[in-house]
Amino acid sequence: MGVPVIDMKNIDGGDREVIMAEIAKACESTGFFQLLNHGIEHELMDRVKKVSWEHYKLNREQSFNASLPVRLLSNALDSDNADKIENVDWEDVIQIHEMQETNSWPSQPSDFKETIQEFRNKIFSLTEKLLEVISLNLGLEKEYLKEAFAGGEKPFFRTKVSHYPPCPRPDLIKGIRAHTDAGGLILLYQDDQVSGLQVLNDGTWVDVQPIPYAIVVDIGDQLEAITNGKYTSAWHRILPTKNGNRFSVASFYNPSYNAKVYPASQLTAQTGDELSVYPEYPEYLFGDYMQVYSHQKYEAKEPRFEAMRIVNVECQ
């Protein structure tokens, strides 16, 4: 059993309704799915993988080997009874976003910035195309989700390039601890050789199998709130491996920090009859949600939404 795999080849052709229905079903079930024939050139994806590996080898590998997770695991292995390490991740990360200072980009490899920016532009366009499809699937205007995330400004779009080096004791530490993502829609280009990504589906951890040139799509907490729970963000994690060195490039299409998030009125009705669907999520600013999320990322998501309800009441 794995997550749904959807071929987008004829999304603008004769298979549009079928593909849209497949996307709707995946959003309602696992909250995770993979896309093939999504329009991003394989040659560009190959270049992204190449510069990501070169960047890690030139700029990150040495520092990771001296990092806190490595030191903690080394200390645990030196003890007689090695305990599991709970509060760190076996991951090396570089964050990239629009507010990046020009001089903060790696100078090596020389084509890193150009390649990653080109890829980010393609992923941004693909994400907005998906948001249009999801909006229509929900019975909303095509631009609804894009406008909701923009909040009168523009969405906050960030990318993280990650590596998960070989881990001598993967039973003692997580690549990334289980969590849901805070934002709107997340698109991931994951390693097609080394597995490790898992999603929780009906109480069972399911592998998101590596597929060459696929893009993994992940629903975030804000899309759950806007859809009033029709689509739910899924718990997922990364398992480290003993021999493989895994890489991934995840892009997060999030609301602007000043965007107001709340269930779409078209998905709720307060008419008083027994078939009415009432808003299950409060209205709040995404920036407020992120303040709570930064402290509770690896905890249950329900208290985060409840905290927003309390903030909303206090502000009235």
Short mmCIF file of C-alpha atoms in Angstrom, two decimals:
data_model
loop_
_atom_site.label_atom_id
_atom_site.label_comp_id
_atom_site.label_asym_id
_atom_site.label_seq_id
_atom_site.Cartn_x
_atom_site.Cartn_y
_atom_site.Cartn_z
CA MET A 1 0.00 0.00 0.00
CA GLY A 2 1.33 3.42 -0.96
CA VAL A 3 0.07 6.94 -1.55
CA PRO A 4 -1.92 7.73 -4.73
CA VAL A 5 0.08 8.38 -7.91
CA ILE A 6 -1.62 10.73 -10.38
CA ASP A 7 -0.59 11.29 -14.00
CA MET A 8 -1.22 14.94 -14.94
CA LYS A 9 -0.38 14.56 -18.62
CA ASN A 10 -3.82 15.55 -19.92
CA ILE A 11 -4.91 17.84 -17.08
CA ASP A 12 -5.76 20.51 -19.67
CA GLY A 13 -7.17 18.02 -22.18
CA GLY A 14 -9.77 15.32 -22.44
CA ASP A 15 -8.81 13.66 -19.15
CA ARG A 16 -9.24 16.81 -17.06
CA GLU A 17 -12.35 15.69 -15.15
CA VAL A 18 -10.86 12.28 -14.38
CA ILE A 19 -7.58 13.79 -13.12
CA MET A 20 -9.41 16.41 -11.05
CA ALA A 21 -11.47 13.63 -9.46
CA GLU A 22 -8.29 11.69 -8.65
CA ILE A 23 -6.81 14.78 -6.98
CA ALA A 24 -10.00 15.34 -4.99
CA LYS A 25 -10.02 11.74 -3.79
CA ALA A 26 -6.35 11.93 -2.74
CA CYS A 27 -6.94 15.19 -0.86
CA GLU A 28 -9.88 13.68 1.00
CA SER A 29 -8.13 10.43 1.88
CA THR A 30 -4.38 10.44 2.59
CA GLY A 31 -3.62 14.15 2.22
CA PHE A 32 -0.54 12.98 0.32
CA PHE A 33 -0.17 12.06 -3.34
CA GLN A 34 2.47 11.94 -6.07
CA LEU A 35 2.34 13.63 -9.47
CA LEU A 36 3.79 12.41 -12.75
CA ASN A 37 3.97 14.41 -16.01
CA HIS A 38 3.58 17.60 -14.00
CA GLY A 39 5.32 19.82 -16.54
CA ILE A 40 8.70 20.32 -14.83
CA GLU A 41 11.45 19.22 -17.18
CA HIS A 42 13.46 16.17 -16.16
CA GLU A 43 16.64 17.95 -17.22
CA LEU A 44 15.99 20.72 -14.71
CA MET A 45 15.24 18.19 -11.95
CA ASP A 46 18.53 16.44 -12.75
CA ARG A 47 20.35 19.76 -12.40
CA VAL A 48 18.64 20.43 -9.07
CA LYS A 49 19.82 17.08 -7.76
CA LYS A 50 23.35 17.72 -9.06
CA VAL A 51 23.80 21.18 -7.52
CA SER A 52 22.17 20.07 -4.27
CA TRP A 53 24.67 17.24 -3.88
CA GLU A 54 27.60 19.44 -4.87
CA HIS A 55 26.50 22.10 -2.41
CA TYR A 56 26.24 19.57 0.39
CA LYS A 57 29.67 18.11 -0.30
CA LEU A 58 31.35 21.51 -0.64
CA ASN A 59 29.58 23.47 2.07
CA ARG A 60 27.60 21.30 4.45
CA GLU A 61 29.02 17.84 4.99
CA GLN A 62 31.84 18.87 7.30
CA SER A 63 29.60 21.02 9.48
CA PHE A 64 26.96 18.29 9.68
CA ASN A 65 29.58 15.84 10.94
CA ALA A 66 30.22 18.28 13.81
CA SER A 67 26.54 19.08 14.40
CA LEU A 68 24.45 18.51 17.52
CA PRO A 69 22.62 15.39 16.23
CA VAL A 70 25.93 13.72 15.38
CA ARG A 71 27.44 14.63 18.75
CA LEU A 72 24.39 13.43 20.67
CA LEU A 73 24.31 10.13 18.82
CA SER A 74 28.05 9.67 19.28
CA ASN A 75 27.71 10.28 23.03
CA ALA A 76 24.79 7.83 23.21
CA LEU A 77 26.81 5.14 21.48
CA ASP A 78 29.70 5.68 23.91
CA SER A 79 27.41 4.86 26.84
CA ASP A 80 26.60 1.37 28.05
CA ASN A 81 22.86 1.80 27.43
CA ALA A 82 22.15 3.92 24.37
CA ASP A 83 18.82 5.73 24.74
CA LYS A 84 16.70 7.07 21.91
CA ILE A 85 17.33 10.73 21.07
CA GLU A 86 13.96 12.48 21.04
CA ASN A 87 14.40 16.19 20.41
CA VAL A 88 16.63 16.58 17.35
CA ASP A 89 16.48 15.53 13.70
CA TRP A 90 19.13 13.79 11.60
CA GLU A 91 18.86 16.38 8.85
CA ASP A 92 21.01 19.04 7.21
CA VAL A 93 18.95 21.98 5.90
CA ILE A 94 19.40 25.15 3.88
CA GLN A 95 16.40 27.49 3.70
CA ILE A 96 15.61 29.61 0.63
CA HIS A 97 12.90 32.26 0.21
CA GLU A 98 12.12 35.57 -1.49
CA MET A 99 13.68 37.63 1.30
CA GLN A 100 17.02 35.89 0.83
CA GLU A 101 19.90 38.31 0.84
CA THR A 102 21.92 38.15 -2.37
CA ASN A 103 25.15 37.52 -0.50
CA SER A 104 23.62 34.70 1.57
CA TRP A 105 23.40 32.35 -1.40
CA PRO A 106 26.17 29.73 -1.58
CA SER A 107 28.96 30.70 -3.94
CA GLN A 108 29.65 27.05 -4.72
CA PRO A 109 28.64 25.44 -6.94
CA SER A 110 28.46 28.50 -9.17
CA ASP A 111 25.13 27.48 -10.75
CA PHE A 112 23.37 26.66 -7.46
CA LYS A 113 21.39 29.91 -7.18
CA GLU A 114 20.39 30.01 -10.84
CA THR A 115 19.26 26.37 -10.85
CA ILE A 116 17.34 26.50 -7.58
CA GLN A 117 15.62 29.76 -8.55
CA GLU A 118 14.55 28.28 -11.89
CA PHE A 119 13.17 25.22 -10.10
CA ARG A 120 11.38 27.34 -7.50
CA ASN A 121 9.65 29.30 -10.27
CA LYS A 122 8.44 26.07 -11.87
CA ILE A 123 7.26 24.65 -8.55
CA PHE A 124 5.47 27.92 -7.72
CA SER A 125 3.55 27.77 -11.01
CA LEU A 126 2.69 24.10 -10.50
CA THR A 127 1.46 24.82 -6.98
CA GLU A 128 -0.82 27.59 -8.18
CA LYS A 129 -2.19 25.31 -10.89
CA LEU A 130 -2.97 22.71 -8.23
CA LEU A 131 -4.61 25.33 -6.02
CA GLU A 132 -6.89 26.25 -8.92
CA VAL A 133 -7.85 22.59 -9.38
CA ILE A 134 -8.41 22.12 -5.65
CA SER A 135 -10.53 25.30 -5.49
CA LEU A 136 -12.75 24.04 -8.32
CA ASN A 137 -12.99 20.59 -6.72
CA LEU A 138 -14.29 22.28 -3.57
CA GLY A 139 -16.91 24.25 -5.49
CA LEU A 140 -15.03 27.52 -5.01
CA GLU A 141 -13.96 30.14 -7.51
CA LYS A 142 -10.78 29.11 -9.35
CA GLU A 143 -8.73 31.86 -7.71
CA TYR A 144 -10.16 31.41 -4.20
CA LEU A 145 -7.26 29.61 -2.50
CA LYS A 146 -4.58 31.72 -4.17
CA GLU A 147 -6.31 34.89 -3.02
CA ALA A 148 -6.90 33.48 0.47
CA PHE A 149 -3.22 32.64 0.87
CA ALA A 150 -2.11 36.00 -0.51
CA GLY A 151 -4.19 37.89 2.03
CA GLY A 152 -4.03 41.07 -0.04
CA GLU A 153 -0.25 40.75 -0.28
CA LYS A 154 1.43 37.64 -1.66
CA PRO A 155 1.91 34.13 -0.31
CA PHE A 156 5.04 33.31 1.65
CA PHE A 157 6.88 30.82 -0.52
CA ARG A 158 9.95 29.09 0.85
CA THR A 159 12.08 26.12 -0.12
CA LYS A 160 14.35 23.93 1.94
CA VAL A 161 17.08 21.73 0.53
CA SER A 162 17.70 18.80 2.88
CA HIS A 163 20.14 15.94 3.17
CA TYR A 164 19.86 12.92 5.44
CA PRO A 165 23.36 11.39 5.63
CA PRO A 166 23.97 7.75 6.54
CA CYS A 167 23.13 7.15 10.20
CA PRO A 168 25.01 4.48 12.18
CA ARG A 169 22.02 3.81 14.46
CA PRO A 170 18.74 4.75 12.72
CA ASP A 171 16.86 3.05 15.55
CA LEU A 172 17.97 5.78 17.96
CA ILE A 173 17.09 8.97 16.09
CA LYS A 174 14.59 10.29 13.53
CA GLY A 175 15.44 11.91 10.20
CA ILE A 176 12.53 14.25 10.93
CA ARG A 177 10.13 13.66 13.80
CA ALA A 178 6.44 13.09 13.02
CA HIS A 179 4.54 16.32 12.36
CA THR A 180 1.99 18.02 10.14
CA ASP A 181 3.06 21.00 8.04
CA ALA A 182 1.88 24.42 9.15
CA GLY A 183 1.27 26.00 5.78
CA GLY A 184 -0.97 25.60 2.78
CA LEU A 185 0.29 23.25 0.08
CA ILE A 186 3.73 21.61 0.07
CA LEU A 187 5.44 20.18 -3.00
CA LEU A 188 8.40 17.86 -2.52
CA TYR A 189 11.02 16.59 -4.94
CA GLN A 190 12.38 13.61 -3.07
CA ASP A 191 15.28 11.25 -3.64
CA ASP A 192 14.39 8.56 -6.19
CA GLN A 193 16.91 6.04 -4.80
CA VAL A 194 16.78 6.28 -1.01
CA SER A 195 13.45 5.91 0.78
CA GLY A 196 12.56 7.27 4.20
CA LEU A 197 9.45 9.45 3.87
CA GLN A 198 6.37 7.97 5.54
CA VAL A 199 2.82 9.24 5.96
CA LEU A 200 0.34 8.14 8.64
CA ASN A 201 -2.75 6.69 6.97
CA ASP A 202 -5.55 5.11 9.04
CA GLY A 203 -3.17 4.56 11.94
CA THR A 204 -0.47 2.89 9.84
CA TRP A 205 2.82 4.40 8.67
CA VAL A 206 2.96 4.06 4.88
CA ASP A 207 6.08 4.53 2.75
CA VAL A 208 5.97 7.29 0.13
CA GLN A 209 7.90 5.23 -2.39
CA PRO A 210 10.60 7.00 -4.42
CA ILE A 211 9.51 7.43 -8.05
CA PRO A 212 11.87 9.05 -10.57
CA TYR A 213 10.85 12.63 -11.46
CA ALA A 214 7.70 12.53 -9.32
CA ILE A 215 6.55 15.46 -7.21
CA VAL A 216 4.98 14.64 -3.83
CA VAL A 217 2.08 16.86 -2.74
CA ASP A 218 1.28 17.37 0.94
CA ILE A 219 -1.71 19.21 2.41
CA GLY A 220 -0.86 21.63 5.22
CA ASP A 221 -2.77 22.82 8.28
CA GLN A 222 -4.08 25.99 6.61
CA LEU A 223 -5.74 24.11 3.79
CA GLU A 224 -7.40 21.95 6.45
CA ALA A 225 -8.77 25.07 8.15
CA ILE A 226 -9.97 26.71 4.93
CA THR A 227 -11.76 23.52 3.84
CA ASN A 228 -13.32 23.21 7.31
CA GLY A 229 -11.71 19.81 7.74
CA LYS A 230 -12.87 18.33 4.43
CA TYR A 231 -9.17 17.95 3.61
CA THR A 232 -6.87 17.25 6.55
CA SER A 233 -3.14 17.69 6.93
CA ALA A 234 -1.38 14.37 7.33
CA TRP A 235 1.20 13.32 9.87
CA HIS A 236 4.48 12.39 8.22
CA ARG A 237 8.08 11.70 9.16
CA ILE A 238 11.50 10.86 7.73
CA LEU A 239 13.36 7.74 8.81
CA PRO A 240 17.17 7.83 8.56
CA THR A 241 18.97 4.99 6.85
CA LYS A 242 22.21 3.26 7.71
CA ASN A 243 23.71 3.24 4.22
CA GLY A 244 21.79 5.66 2.02
CA ASN A 245 22.40 9.41 1.81
CA ARG A 246 18.99 10.89 1.04
CA PHE A 247 18.22 14.32 -0.41
CA SER A 248 15.01 16.28 -0.91
CA VAL A 249 13.83 19.72 -1.99
CA ALA A 250 10.59 20.79 -0.31
CA SER A 251 8.71 23.96 -1.30
CA PHE A 252 6.08 25.45 1.00
CA TYR A 253 3.31 27.63 -0.46
CA ASN A 254 2.07 29.33 2.71
CA PRO A 255 -0.27 32.23 3.44
CA SER A 256 1.27 35.61 4.02
CA TYR A 257 1.76 36.28 7.72
CA ASN A 258 -1.01 38.91 7.61
CA ALA A 259 -3.50 36.67 5.79
CA LYS A 260 -6.71 35.89 7.65
CA VAL A 261 -7.39 32.16 7.64
CA TYR A 262 -10.91 30.79 8.16
CA PRO A 263 -13.26 28.19 6.64
CA ALA A 264 -14.57 29.20 3.23
CA SER A 265 -18.15 30.41 3.62
CA GLN A 266 -19.19 28.28 0.62
CA LEU A 267 -18.20 25.19 2.63
CA THR A 268 -20.21 26.16 5.70
CA ALA A 269 -23.83 27.15 6.14
CA GLN A 270 -25.49 28.69 9.17
CA THR A 271 -29.12 28.44 8.08
CA GLY A 272 -30.25 26.50 11.13
CA ASP A 273 -31.48 23.36 9.36
CA GLU A 274 -30.14 19.97 10.37
CA LEU A 275 -27.98 19.58 7.25
CA SER A 276 -26.00 22.72 7.92
CA VAL A 277 -22.24 22.50 8.25
CA TYR A 278 -20.85 24.92 10.81
CA PRO A 279 -17.33 26.37 10.92
CA GLU A 280 -15.13 24.01 12.91
CA TYR A 281 -12.09 26.28 12.74
CA PRO A 282 -11.71 29.87 14.00
CA GLU A 283 -10.60 32.90 12.07
CA TYR A 284 -6.99 33.91 12.77
CA LEU A 285 -3.87 35.45 11.28
CA PHE A 286 -1.40 32.99 9.83
CA GLY A 287 1.41 34.81 11.62
CA ASP A 288 -0.27 34.08 14.96
CA TYR A 289 -0.60 30.42 14.03
CA MET A 290 3.10 30.24 13.18
CA GLN A 291 4.06 31.61 16.59
CA VAL A 292 2.23 28.71 18.23
CA TYR A 293 3.44 26.18 15.67
CA SER A 294 7.09 27.07 16.22
CA HIS A 295 6.76 25.72 19.78
CA GLN A 296 4.33 22.85 19.08
CA LYS A 297 5.38 21.50 15.67
CA TYR A 298 5.82 17.93 16.89
CA GLU A 299 2.71 17.90 19.05
CA ALA A 300 -0.98 17.37 18.23
CA LYS A 301 -2.38 19.98 15.86
CA GLU A 302 -5.78 20.36 17.56
CA PRO A 303 -4.41 22.49 20.46
CA ARG A 304 -2.84 24.83 17.89
CA PHE A 305 -6.23 25.53 16.35
CA GLU A 306 -7.76 25.87 19.82
CA ALA A 307 -5.11 28.45 20.69
CA MET A 308 -6.22 30.44 17.64
CA ARG A 309 -9.82 30.25 18.86
CA ILE A 310 -8.72 31.72 22.20
CA VAL A 311 -6.74 34.48 20.46
CA ASN A 312 -9.78 35.27 18.33
CA VAL A 313 -12.04 35.59 21.40
CA GLU A 314 -9.53 37.77 23.25
CA CYS A 315 -9.28 40.13 20.28
CA GLN A 316 -13.01 40.68 20.05
#
